[in-house]
């Protein structure tokens, strides 16, 4: 009996020393209206503490009391219906802008009954053939007042109708400006803290894994299926050279000046299988210690990953970390209230399935106020990487190279669907130097490989309080090696 009590006490201490995600971030699952399938494809923050939800069923719902501590107080009202797969919402000057497969429209409630009664087409200059794959995703308004629209290919390989496989901008006057080619099958679009535009693309032809891509006007984003529309986009200049297949992204970048590499590969399997929304934490600390970092949803794994970005030699790159799982369905739409630091998410499992197990969901994430022991940032160096952490370190474990394992790999850049992990390199960790702040480690390697994903496991690292990392794996996409 004494031995059993000792074992139970030891187990209790182990549990106390190893917190879980729910200790730091609380997920609230809302009931949704029984008369609809609330397959949330897009979310927007409205005035008066309301939220708008655009659904895959072509409806828009407004939500009241979603910020309330009591989830039973939530109220829904159908604002509009009869649209087609709403995967973008943006609010401006009393109008709610929505993007469906065939147009950007704007809606307004003029008589104050809570339902839209004025509908106006803003832009419908792109094509639609009826293929299931021809989704259209849109951003909120950028710093120039434009909406960015991502137009999925017709199927995974080709573009059957105008500007499928492109990013376009919709100007305030409703005109459409072709902006980037090379889009395949995006799952979301958003901005970083500086207003730069990013989107997630999904594994398939010319994409060995899901990716986070930096949208720069005039660039080629990797999939040549929509090259034919350069003839209708004189502002873009001549069409780029066709990439070779099979090849490597780092090699094709040298030959194709318009080609922008993925800022981050969202490692296929460990980080997710179907990347979706892009949300930047601009809550000024109300969402925890990861201000200005990006949060990426995943439809297949029903989870969220976290991305730290930096710029080296004019190219965006960075690291992806696990962040939060356990959502009830596949995440598609996401939006954070900057004022409150509450993150609203939703989605569905229709067509692909999702780990969450429910056919659809609408949920809220909020920080509990406790700071997890996590990798906060990861910076590329000429001979390794610098990790910074959210809490002070145990210097013995942090300075021991045996606390780390590392691997470097990449994906084949090819026209076939997906890719295995290839070209493995196992570097030697030569030194781990703890910073004077006791919250950083400079990990030096005997080799870095440009274009590879650098995978680190930090199982041996402990905080000054003896805690293990909540998430101890990082994947850094090394597009460029810094000179100093």
CSV table of C-alpha atoms in Angstrom, one decimal:
chain,number,residue,atom,x,y,z
A,1,UNK,CA,0.0,0.0,0.0
A,2,UNK,CA,2.9,2.3,0.9
A,3,UNK,CA,4.6,1.5,-2.4
A,4,UNK,CA,1.4,2.2,-4.4
A,5,UNK,CA,1.0,5.6,-2.6
A,6,UNK,CA,4.5,6.5,-3.5
A,7,UNK,CA,3.9,5.6,-7.2
A,8,UNK,CA,0.7,7.7,-7.3
A,9,UNK,CA,2.6,10.7,-5.7
A,10,UNK,CA,5.4,10.4,-8.2
A,11,UNK,CA,2.8,10.3,-11.1
A,12,UNK,CA,1.1,13.3,-9.7
A,13,UNK,CA,4.5,15.2,-9.6
A,14,UNK,CA,5.2,14.2,-13.2
A,15,UNK,CA,1.9,15.5,-14.3
A,16,UNK,CA,2.4,18.8,-12.5
A,17,UNK,CA,5.8,19.2,-14.1
A,18,UNK,CA,4.6,18.5,-17.6
A,19,UNK,CA,1.8,21.0,-18.5
A,20,UNK,CA,-0.4,20.6,-21.5
A,21,UNK,CA,-1.6,23.1,-24.1
A,22,UNK,CA,-4.9,23.6,-22.3
A,23,UNK,CA,-3.1,25.1,-19.3
A,24,UNK,CA,-2.2,28.1,-21.5
A,25,UNK,CA,-4.9,28.3,-24.2
A,26,UNK,CA,-8.6,27.7,-23.6
A,27,UNK,CA,-10.8,26.5,-26.5
A,28,UNK,CA,-14.5,27.2,-26.3
A,29,UNK,CA,-16.8,25.3,-28.6
A,30,UNK,CA,-20.0,27.1,-29.5
A,31,UNK,CA,-23.3,25.5,-30.3
A,32,UNK,CA,-24.4,26.5,-33.8
A,33,UNK,CA,-27.9,27.0,-35.3
A,34,UNK,CA,-29.7,23.7,-35.9
A,35,UNK,CA,-31.2,24.8,-39.2
A,36,UNK,CA,-27.8,25.0,-41.0
A,37,UNK,CA,-24.4,23.3,-41.3
A,38,UNK,CA,-22.1,26.0,-40.0
A,39,UNK,CA,-19.1,25.1,-42.2
A,40,UNK,CA,-17.1,28.3,-41.5
A,41,UNK,CA,-14.9,29.3,-44.4
A,42,UNK,CA,-14.3,32.9,-43.4
A,43,UNK,CA,-14.6,35.2,-40.4
A,44,UNK,CA,-14.6,39.0,-40.0
A,45,UNK,CA,-14.8,41.3,-36.9
A,46,UNK,CA,-17.7,43.7,-37.1
A,47,UNK,CA,-18.6,46.8,-35.0
A,48,UNK,CA,-20.6,46.6,-31.8
A,49,UNK,CA,-18.9,43.4,-30.7
A,50,UNK,CA,-20.3,41.3,-33.5
A,51,UNK,CA,-18.7,38.8,-35.8
A,52,UNK,CA,-19.6,37.7,-39.4
A,53,UNK,CA,-19.2,34.1,-40.5
A,54,UNK,CA,-19.1,33.1,-44.2
A,55,UNK,CA,-19.9,29.5,-44.9
A,56,UNK,CA,-19.2,26.9,-47.5
A,57,UNK,CA,-23.0,26.6,-47.9
A,58,UNK,CA,-23.1,30.2,-49.3
A,59,UNK,CA,-24.5,31.8,-46.2
A,60,UNK,CA,-23.4,34.8,-44.0
A,61,UNK,CA,-24.3,34.8,-40.4
A,62,UNK,CA,-23.8,37.6,-37.8
A,63,UNK,CA,-22.9,36.5,-34.3
A,64,UNK,CA,-23.6,38.3,-31.0
A,65,UNK,CA,-22.1,37.6,-27.6
A,66,UNK,CA,-19.2,35.5,-29.0
A,67,UNK,CA,-16.8,37.4,-26.6
A,68,UNK,CA,-18.9,36.6,-23.6
A,69,UNK,CA,-17.6,34.3,-20.9
A,70,UNK,CA,-20.8,32.3,-21.0
A,71,UNK,CA,-20.9,30.5,-24.4
A,72,UNK,CA,-24.6,29.8,-23.9
A,73,UNK,CA,-25.4,33.5,-24.5
A,74,UNK,CA,-24.3,33.3,-28.2
A,75,UNK,CA,-26.9,34.5,-30.7
A,76,UNK,CA,-26.9,34.0,-34.5
A,77,UNK,CA,-28.8,35.8,-37.3
A,78,UNK,CA,-28.7,34.9,-41.0
A,79,UNK,CA,-27.5,38.0,-42.8
A,80,UNK,CA,-27.5,36.6,-46.3
A,81,UNK,CA,-27.8,33.3,-48.3
A,82,UNK,CA,-27.7,32.0,-51.8
A,83,UNK,CA,-24.0,32.7,-52.4
A,84,UNK,CA,-21.4,30.1,-53.5
A,85,UNK,CA,-18.7,29.0,-51.0
A,86,UNK,CA,-17.8,32.2,-49.2
A,87,UNK,CA,-14.1,32.1,-48.5
A,88,UNK,CA,-13.4,35.7,-47.8
A,89,UNK,CA,-15.0,38.5,-45.7
A,90,UNK,CA,-13.9,42.1,-45.1
A,91,UNK,CA,-15.8,45.0,-43.5
A,92,UNK,CA,-15.4,48.6,-44.6
A,93,UNK,CA,-17.5,51.8,-44.3
A,94,UNK,CA,-20.7,50.0,-43.4
A,95,UNK,CA,-20.4,47.4,-46.2
A,96,UNK,CA,-19.6,43.7,-45.7
A,97,UNK,CA,-17.5,42.5,-48.7
A,98,UNK,CA,-17.7,38.8,-49.5
A,99,UNK,CA,-15.8,36.7,-52.0
A,100,UNK,CA,-17.3,33.6,-53.5
A,101,UNK,CA,-16.3,31.5,-56.5
A,102,UNK,CA,-17.4,33.9,-59.1
A,103,UNK,CA,-17.2,37.4,-57.7
A,104,UNK,CA,-16.4,39.9,-55.0
A,105,UNK,CA,-19.7,41.5,-53.8
A,106,UNK,CA,-20.6,43.9,-51.1
A,107,UNK,CA,-23.7,43.7,-48.9
A,108,UNK,CA,-25.5,46.2,-46.6
A,109,UNK,CA,-28.4,46.1,-44.2
A,110,UNK,CA,-30.2,49.4,-45.0
A,111,UNK,CA,-33.4,49.0,-43.1
A,112,UNK,CA,-31.8,47.8,-39.8
A,113,UNK,CA,-33.5,44.4,-39.6
A,114,UNK,CA,-30.2,42.5,-39.4
A,115,UNK,CA,-30.5,41.1,-42.9
A,116,UNK,CA,-28.7,42.3,-46.1
A,117,UNK,CA,-31.1,44.0,-48.5
A,118,UNK,CA,-28.6,45.7,-50.8
A,119,UNK,CA,-26.2,43.5,-52.9
A,120,UNK,CA,-23.7,45.0,-55.3
A,121,UNK,CA,-21.1,43.2,-57.5
A,122,UNK,CA,-17.7,44.7,-57.0
A,123,UNK,CA,-15.7,42.5,-59.4
A,124,UNK,CA,-16.3,39.4,-61.4
A,125,UNK,CA,-13.5,39.6,-63.9
A,126,UNK,CA,-12.1,36.0,-63.4
A,127,UNK,CA,-13.4,32.8,-64.9
A,128,UNK,CA,-15.2,29.8,-63.5
A,129,UNK,CA,-15.8,26.5,-65.3
A,130,UNK,CA,-17.7,24.6,-62.6
A,131,UNK,CA,-14.8,22.4,-61.6
A,132,UNK,CA,-15.0,21.5,-57.9
A,133,UNK,CA,-11.5,22.8,-57.3
A,134,UNK,CA,-12.0,26.4,-58.4
A,135,UNK,CA,-12.2,28.0,-55.0
A,136,UNK,CA,-11.6,31.8,-54.5
A,137,UNK,CA,-10.1,33.0,-51.3
A,138,UNK,CA,-9.7,36.7,-50.3
A,139,UNK,CA,-8.0,38.9,-47.8
A,140,UNK,CA,-9.2,41.8,-45.8
A,141,UNK,CA,-8.3,45.3,-47.2
A,142,UNK,CA,-4.6,45.9,-47.5
A,143,UNK,CA,-2.8,49.2,-46.7
A,144,UNK,CA,-3.7,50.5,-50.2
A,145,UNK,CA,-7.4,49.7,-49.9
A,146,UNK,CA,-7.1,46.6,-52.2
A,147,UNK,CA,-8.5,43.2,-51.7
A,148,UNK,CA,-6.3,40.2,-52.7
A,149,UNK,CA,-8.1,37.3,-54.3
A,150,UNK,CA,-6.5,33.8,-54.7
A,151,UNK,CA,-7.9,31.7,-57.6
A,152,UNK,CA,-7.4,28.0,-57.3
A,153,UNK,CA,-6.4,26.0,-60.3
A,154,UNK,CA,-8.9,23.9,-62.3
A,155,UNK,CA,-8.1,20.6,-60.5
A,156,UNK,CA,-4.5,20.2,-59.3
A,157,UNK,CA,-2.6,20.5,-62.6
A,158,UNK,CA,-4.1,23.0,-65.0
A,159,UNK,CA,-6.0,26.2,-65.5
A,160,UNK,CA,-9.0,25.8,-67.8
A,161,UNK,CA,-10.3,29.4,-67.5
A,162,UNK,CA,-9.1,33.0,-67.0
A,163,UNK,CA,-6.6,33.6,-64.2
A,164,UNK,CA,-7.1,30.3,-62.4
A,165,UNK,CA,-3.8,29.7,-60.6
A,166,UNK,CA,-3.2,33.4,-60.0
A,167,UNK,CA,-3.4,36.0,-57.2
A,168,UNK,CA,-5.2,39.2,-58.3
A,169,UNK,CA,-5.9,42.5,-56.6
A,170,UNK,CA,-9.3,44.2,-56.6
A,171,UNK,CA,-8.9,47.9,-56.6
A,172,UNK,CA,-11.4,50.3,-54.8
A,173,UNK,CA,-13.0,51.1,-58.2
A,174,UNK,CA,-13.6,47.3,-58.8
A,175,UNK,CA,-10.9,46.8,-61.4
A,176,UNK,CA,-8.9,43.6,-61.3
A,177,UNK,CA,-5.1,43.7,-61.4
A,178,UNK,CA,-3.3,40.3,-62.1
A,179,UNK,CA,-0.6,40.3,-59.5
A,180,UNK,CA,1.2,36.9,-59.0
A,181,UNK,CA,1.2,33.6,-61.0
A,182,UNK,CA,2.0,30.2,-59.7
A,183,UNK,CA,-0.9,29.6,-57.3
A,184,UNK,CA,-2.0,26.0,-56.9
A,185,UNK,CA,-4.6,25.2,-54.1
A,186,UNK,CA,-4.5,27.9,-51.4
A,187,UNK,CA,-6.2,27.6,-48.1
A,188,UNK,CA,-6.0,31.1,-46.6
A,189,UNK,CA,-4.5,34.5,-47.0
A,190,UNK,CA,-3.5,37.2,-44.5
A,191,UNK,CA,-1.0,39.9,-43.5
A,192,UNK,CA,2.1,40.1,-41.3
A,193,UNK,CA,2.5,42.9,-38.8
A,194,UNK,CA,4.1,45.1,-41.5
A,195,UNK,CA,1.2,44.6,-43.9
A,196,UNK,CA,3.0,42.2,-46.2
A,197,UNK,CA,0.7,39.6,-47.8
A,198,UNK,CA,1.1,35.8,-47.3
A,199,UNK,CA,-0.9,32.8,-48.3
A,200,UNK,CA,-0.9,29.1,-47.6
A,201,UNK,CA,-0.7,26.6,-50.5
A,202,UNK,CA,-1.3,22.9,-50.2
A,203,UNK,CA,0.8,19.9,-51.1
A,204,UNK,CA,0.4,18.7,-54.7
A,205,UNK,CA,2.0,19.1,-58.1
A,206,UNK,CA,5.1,21.4,-57.7
A,207,UNK,CA,4.5,21.4,-53.9
A,208,UNK,CA,6.3,18.7,-51.9
A,209,UNK,CA,4.5,19.9,-48.8
A,210,UNK,CA,2.2,22.7,-47.7
A,211,UNK,CA,3.8,26.1,-47.7
A,212,UNK,CA,3.6,29.6,-46.5
A,213,UNK,CA,4.2,31.9,-49.4
A,214,UNK,CA,5.1,35.6,-49.6
A,215,UNK,CA,3.0,37.4,-52.2
A,216,UNK,CA,5.1,40.0,-54.0
A,217,UNK,CA,3.6,41.7,-57.1
A,218,UNK,CA,5.1,40.4,-60.3
A,219,UNK,CA,6.3,37.2,-58.9
A,220,UNK,CA,5.9,33.5,-59.8
A,221,UNK,CA,4.8,31.4,-56.8
A,222,UNK,CA,5.8,27.9,-58.1
A,223,UNK,CA,3.1,26.2,-60.1
A,224,UNK,CA,3.3,26.9,-63.9
A,225,UNK,CA,-0.3,25.6,-64.6
A,226,UNK,CA,-1.6,29.2,-65.2
A,227,UNK,CA,1.2,30.5,-67.4
A,228,UNK,CA,-1.2,30.9,-70.4
A,229,UNK,CA,-2.8,34.0,-68.8
A,230,UNK,CA,0.4,36.1,-69.1
A,231,UNK,CA,-1.1,36.9,-72.5
A,232,UNK,CA,-3.9,38.7,-70.7
A,233,UNK,CA,-1.7,40.4,-68.1
A,234,UNK,CA,0.6,42.8,-69.9
A,235,UNK,CA,1.4,44.5,-66.5
A,236,UNK,CA,3.3,41.3,-65.5
A,237,UNK,CA,5.8,41.3,-68.3
A,238,UNK,CA,6.9,38.2,-70.2
A,239,UNK,CA,6.0,34.8,-68.8
A,240,UNK,CA,8.7,33.1,-66.7
A,241,UNK,CA,10.8,30.2,-67.9
A,242,UNK,CA,9.1,26.9,-67.2
A,243,UNK,CA,10.7,25.1,-64.2
A,244,UNK,CA,12.4,21.8,-64.8
A,245,UNK,CA,11.0,18.6,-63.3
A,246,UNK,CA,12.3,16.9,-61.2
A,247,UNK,CA,14.5,19.6,-59.6
A,248,UNK,CA,15.0,21.5,-56.4
A,249,UNK,CA,13.6,24.9,-55.5
A,250,UNK,CA,17.0,26.2,-54.7
A,251,UNK,CA,18.3,25.3,-58.2
A,252,UNK,CA,15.3,26.7,-60.1
A,253,UNK,CA,15.5,30.0,-58.2
A,254,UNK,CA,18.8,30.6,-59.9
A,255,UNK,CA,17.3,30.1,-63.4
A,256,UNK,CA,13.9,31.7,-62.9
A,257,UNK,CA,14.3,35.3,-61.6
A,258,UNK,CA,10.5,35.7,-60.9
A,259,UNK,CA,10.4,32.5,-58.7
A,260,UNK,CA,9.9,33.2,-55.0
A,261,UNK,CA,10.6,30.2,-52.7
A,262,UNK,CA,8.2,29.3,-49.9
A,263,UNK,CA,8.9,31.4,-46.8
A,264,UNK,CA,8.3,28.3,-44.7
A,265,UNK,CA,7.6,24.7,-45.6
A,266,UNK,CA,4.8,23.5,-43.2
A,267,UNK,CA,6.4,20.1,-42.8
A,268,UNK,CA,4.0,17.5,-44.2
A,269,UNK,CA,2.7,15.2,-41.5
A,270,UNK,CA,4.3,16.6,-38.3
A,271,UNK,CA,2.8,20.1,-38.8
A,272,UNK,CA,-0.3,19.2,-40.8
A,273,UNK,CA,-1.6,18.1,-44.1
A,274,UNK,CA,-3.9,20.9,-45.4
A,275,UNK,CA,-2.9,24.4,-44.4
A,276,UNK,CA,-5.6,27.1,-44.1
A,277,UNK,CA,-6.0,30.5,-42.5
A,278,UNK,CA,-3.2,33.0,-41.9
A,279,UNK,CA,-3.7,35.2,-38.7
A,280,UNK,CA,-1.1,37.6,-37.3
A,281,UNK,CA,-1.2,38.3,-33.5
A,282,UNK,CA,-1.5,42.0,-33.3
A,283,UNK,CA,-3.1,41.9,-29.8
A,284,UNK,CA,-0.1,43.5,-28.1
A,285,UNK,CA,0.3,40.7,-25.6
A,286,UNK,CA,-3.4,39.8,-25.0
A,287,UNK,CA,-2.9,36.5,-26.8
A,288,UNK,CA,0.3,35.6,-25.0
A,289,UNK,CA,4.0,35.9,-25.7
A,290,UNK,CA,4.0,35.5,-29.5
A,291,UNK,CA,3.2,39.0,-30.6
A,292,UNK,CA,3.4,39.7,-34.4
A,293,UNK,CA,3.9,36.0,-35.2
A,294,UNK,CA,1.7,34.2,-37.6
A,295,UNK,CA,-0.8,31.5,-36.7
A,296,UNK,CA,-1.7,28.9,-39.4
A,297,UNK,CA,-4.7,26.7,-39.4
A,298,UNK,CA,-4.9,23.2,-40.7
A,299,UNK,CA,-8.0,21.6,-42.1
A,300,UNK,CA,-6.9,18.0,-42.0
A,301,UNK,CA,-5.2,17.9,-38.6
A,302,UNK,CA,-7.7,20.3,-36.9
A,303,UNK,CA,-4.8,22.2,-35.4
A,304,UNK,CA,-2.9,25.5,-35.4
A,305,UNK,CA,0.8,26.0,-36.0
A,306,UNK,CA,2.9,29.0,-35.2
A,307,UNK,CA,5.5,30.7,-37.5
A,308,UNK,CA,8.3,33.1,-36.8
A,309,UNK,CA,9.6,34.9,-39.9
A,310,UNK,CA,12.7,36.9,-40.6
A,311,UNK,CA,14.3,38.4,-43.8
A,312,UNK,CA,17.7,37.3,-45.0
A,313,UNK,CA,19.3,38.7,-48.2
A,314,UNK,CA,15.9,40.2,-49.1
A,315,UNK,CA,14.1,36.8,-48.9
A,316,UNK,CA,11.5,35.8,-46.2
A,317,UNK,CA,12.2,32.6,-44.3
A,318,UNK,CA,11.6,31.2,-40.9
A,319,UNK,CA,10.5,28.5,-38.5
A,320,UNK,CA,7.3,26.6,-37.9
A,321,UNK,CA,6.4,25.2,-34.5
A,322,UNK,CA,3.4,23.2,-33.2
A,323,UNK,CA,1.0,25.5,-31.3
A,324,UNK,CA,-2.5,24.1,-30.4
A,325,UNK,CA,-4.6,21.1,-31.3
A,326,UNK,CA,-7.9,19.6,-30.2
A,327,UNK,CA,-10.3,21.5,-32.4
A,328,UNK,CA,-13.6,19.8,-33.2
A,329,UNK,CA,-13.4,19.9,-37.0
A,330,UNK,CA,-11.1,20.9,-39.8
A,331,UNK,CA,-10.1,24.5,-39.5
A,332,UNK,CA,-10.7,26.8,-42.5
A,333,UNK,CA,-11.7,30.3,-41.3
A,334,UNK,CA,-9.8,32.2,-38.7
A,335,UNK,CA,-9.7,35.8,-37.4
A,336,UNK,CA,-8.3,37.4,-34.2
A,337,UNK,CA,-9.8,40.4,-32.4
A,338,UNK,CA,-6.8,42.6,-32.0
A,339,UNK,CA,-8.6,44.6,-29.2
A,340,UNK,CA,-9.4,41.5,-27.1
A,341,UNK,CA,-6.8,39.0,-28.2
A,342,UNK,CA,-9.5,36.4,-28.7
A,343,UNK,CA,-9.1,34.1,-31.8
A,344,UNK,CA,-12.2,32.8,-33.6
A,345,UNK,CA,-11.9,29.8,-35.8
A,346,UNK,CA,-14.2,27.4,-37.7
A,347,UNK,CA,-14.5,25.0,-40.5
A,348,UNK,CA,-15.7,21.6,-41.7
A,349,UNK,CA,-14.6,18.1,-42.7
A,350,UNK,CA,-16.7,17.9,-45.9
A,351,UNK,CA,-14.7,16.5,-48.8
A,352,UNK,CA,-11.5,15.7,-47.0
A,353,UNK,CA,-12.1,14.5,-43.4
A,354,UNK,CA,-10.5,16.0,-40.3
A,355,UNK,CA,-9.1,14.7,-37.1
A,356,UNK,CA,-11.6,16.7,-35.0
A,357,UNK,CA,-14.3,14.3,-35.9
A,358,UNK,CA,-17.2,16.7,-36.1
A,359,UNK,CA,-18.7,17.8,-39.5
A,360,UNK,CA,-18.3,21.5,-38.7
A,361,UNK,CA,-17.4,23.9,-35.9
A,362,UNK,CA,-17.2,27.4,-34.6
A,363,UNK,CA,-14.8,28.0,-31.7
A,364,UNK,CA,-12.9,30.6,-29.7
A,365,UNK,CA,-9.3,30.5,-28.4
A,366,UNK,CA,-8.1,32.7,-25.5
A,367,UNK,CA,-4.9,32.9,-23.5
A,368,UNK,CA,-5.2,31.9,-19.8
A,369,UNK,CA,-2.5,34.3,-18.8
A,370,UNK,CA,0.1,31.7,-18.0
A,371,UNK,CA,3.3,31.8,-20.1
A,372,UNK,CA,4.3,28.4,-21.6
A,373,UNK,CA,7.9,27.4,-21.8
A,374,UNK,CA,8.4,27.5,-25.6
A,375,UNK,CA,10.8,28.4,-28.3
A,376,UNK,CA,9.8,32.0,-28.9
A,377,UNK,CA,12.0,32.8,-32.0
A,378,UNK,CA,14.5,31.0,-34.2
A,379,UNK,CA,17.1,33.0,-36.1
A,380,UNK,CA,19.5,31.8,-38.9
A,381,UNK,CA,23.2,32.5,-38.3
A,382,UNK,CA,26.2,32.0,-40.6
A,383,UNK,CA,27.1,28.8,-38.8
A,384,UNK,CA,23.9,27.7,-37.0
A,385,UNK,CA,20.8,29.0,-35.3
A,386,UNK,CA,19.9,31.1,-32.3
A,387,UNK,CA,16.9,30.0,-30.3
A,388,UNK,CA,15.2,32.4,-27.9
A,389,UNK,CA,12.8,31.2,-25.2
A,390,UNK,CA,9.8,32.5,-23.3
A,391,UNK,CA,11.3,31.6,-19.9
A,392,UNK,CA,14.8,31.5,-18.4
A,393,UNK,CA,16.8,28.4,-19.1
A,394,UNK,CA,18.5,25.7,-17.0
A,395,UNK,CA,22.1,26.5,-18.2
A,396,UNK,CA,23.4,23.0,-17.8
A,397,UNK,CA,20.9,21.4,-20.2
A,398,UNK,CA,20.9,24.4,-22.5
A,399,UNK,CA,24.7,24.4,-23.0
A,400,UNK,CA,24.9,20.6,-23.6
A,401,UNK,CA,25.0,19.7,-27.4
A,402,UNK,CA,23.4,16.4,-26.4
A,403,UNK,CA,20.2,18.2,-25.6
A,404,UNK,CA,19.7,18.7,-29.4
A,405,UNK,CA,19.4,16.5,-32.4
A,406,UNK,CA,19.3,18.0,-35.9
A,407,UNK,CA,18.6,17.0,-39.5
A,408,UNK,CA,18.5,18.8,-42.8
A,409,UNK,CA,16.3,17.7,-45.8
A,410,UNK,CA,14.3,19.1,-48.7
A,411,UNK,CA,11.5,18.2,-51.1
A,412,UNK,CA,11.6,17.4,-54.8
A,413,UNK,CA,10.3,20.3,-56.9
A,414,UNK,CA,8.4,18.4,-59.6
A,415,UNK,CA,5.2,18.3,-61.6
A,416,UNK,CA,4.1,15.0,-59.9
A,417,UNK,CA,1.9,15.2,-56.8
A,418,UNK,CA,3.8,15.8,-53.6
A,419,UNK,CA,7.3,14.6,-52.6
A,420,UNK,CA,9.1,12.5,-50.0
A,421,UNK,CA,11.7,14.1,-47.8
A,422,UNK,CA,15.0,13.8,-49.7
A,423,UNK,CA,18.7,14.8,-49.7
A,424,UNK,CA,19.2,14.1,-46.0
A,425,UNK,CA,22.1,15.7,-44.2
A,426,UNK,CA,22.9,15.0,-40.5
A,427,UNK,CA,25.0,17.9,-39.2
A,428,UNK,CA,27.2,17.8,-36.1
A,429,UNK,CA,26.2,20.1,-33.3
A,430,UNK,CA,29.6,21.6,-32.4
A,431,UNK,CA,28.6,24.0,-29.6
A,432,UNK,CA,25.6,25.4,-27.7
A,433,UNK,CA,26.2,28.8,-26.1
A,434,UNK,CA,23.8,30.2,-23.6
A,435,UNK,CA,23.2,34.0,-23.9
A,436,UNK,CA,23.8,36.4,-21.1
A,437,UNK,CA,20.1,36.9,-20.8
A,438,UNK,CA,19.7,33.2,-19.9
A,439,UNK,CA,16.8,33.0,-22.4
A,440,UNK,CA,18.8,32.3,-25.7
A,441,UNK,CA,21.0,29.6,-27.1
A,442,UNK,CA,23.4,29.9,-30.1
A,443,UNK,CA,23.6,26.4,-31.6
A,444,UNK,CA,26.5,26.0,-33.9
A,445,UNK,CA,26.6,23.3,-36.7
A,446,UNK,CA,29.4,22.0,-38.8
A,447,UNK,CA,27.3,22.4,-42.0
A,448,UNK,CA,24.3,24.4,-43.2
A,449,UNK,CA,22.5,23.5,-46.4
A,450,UNK,CA,20.8,26.3,-48.4
A,451,UNK,CA,17.3,25.4,-49.5
A,452,UNK,CA,16.9,22.7,-46.9
A,453,UNK,CA,14.5,22.5,-44.0
A,454,UNK,CA,16.6,22.3,-40.8
A,455,UNK,CA,14.8,20.1,-38.3
A,456,UNK,CA,15.7,20.4,-34.6
A,457,UNK,CA,14.5,18.4,-31.6
A,458,UNK,CA,15.2,20.0,-28.2
A,459,UNK,CA,14.2,17.1,-25.9
A,460,UNK,CA,16.9,17.8,-23.4
A,461,UNK,CA,16.2,21.5,-22.8
A,462,UNK,CA,14.8,22.5,-19.4
A,463,UNK,CA,13.7,25.8,-18.0
A,464,UNK,CA,15.2,27.2,-14.9
A,465,UNK,CA,12.2,25.8,-13.1
A,466,UNK,CA,12.9,22.3,-14.5
A,467,UNK,CA,10.1,22.2,-17.1
A,468,UNK,CA,10.5,20.6,-20.5
A,469,UNK,CA,9.4,22.6,-23.6
A,470,UNK,CA,5.7,22.4,-24.3
A,471,UNK,CA,6.7,21.8,-28.0
A,472,UNK,CA,10.3,20.8,-28.6
A,473,UNK,CA,10.5,20.5,-32.4
A,474,UNK,CA,11.3,23.3,-34.9
A,475,UNK,CA,11.6,23.3,-38.7
A,476,UNK,CA,13.4,26.2,-40.2
A,477,UNK,CA,13.3,26.8,-44.0
A,478,UNK,CA,16.8,28.1,-44.9
A,479,UNK,CA,16.3,29.9,-48.2
A,480,UNK,CA,19.3,32.1,-47.6
A,481,UNK,CA,22.4,31.7,-45.3
A,482,UNK,CA,23.2,35.0,-43.6
A,483,UNK,CA,26.7,36.4,-44.1
A,484,UNK,CA,27.0,37.6,-40.5
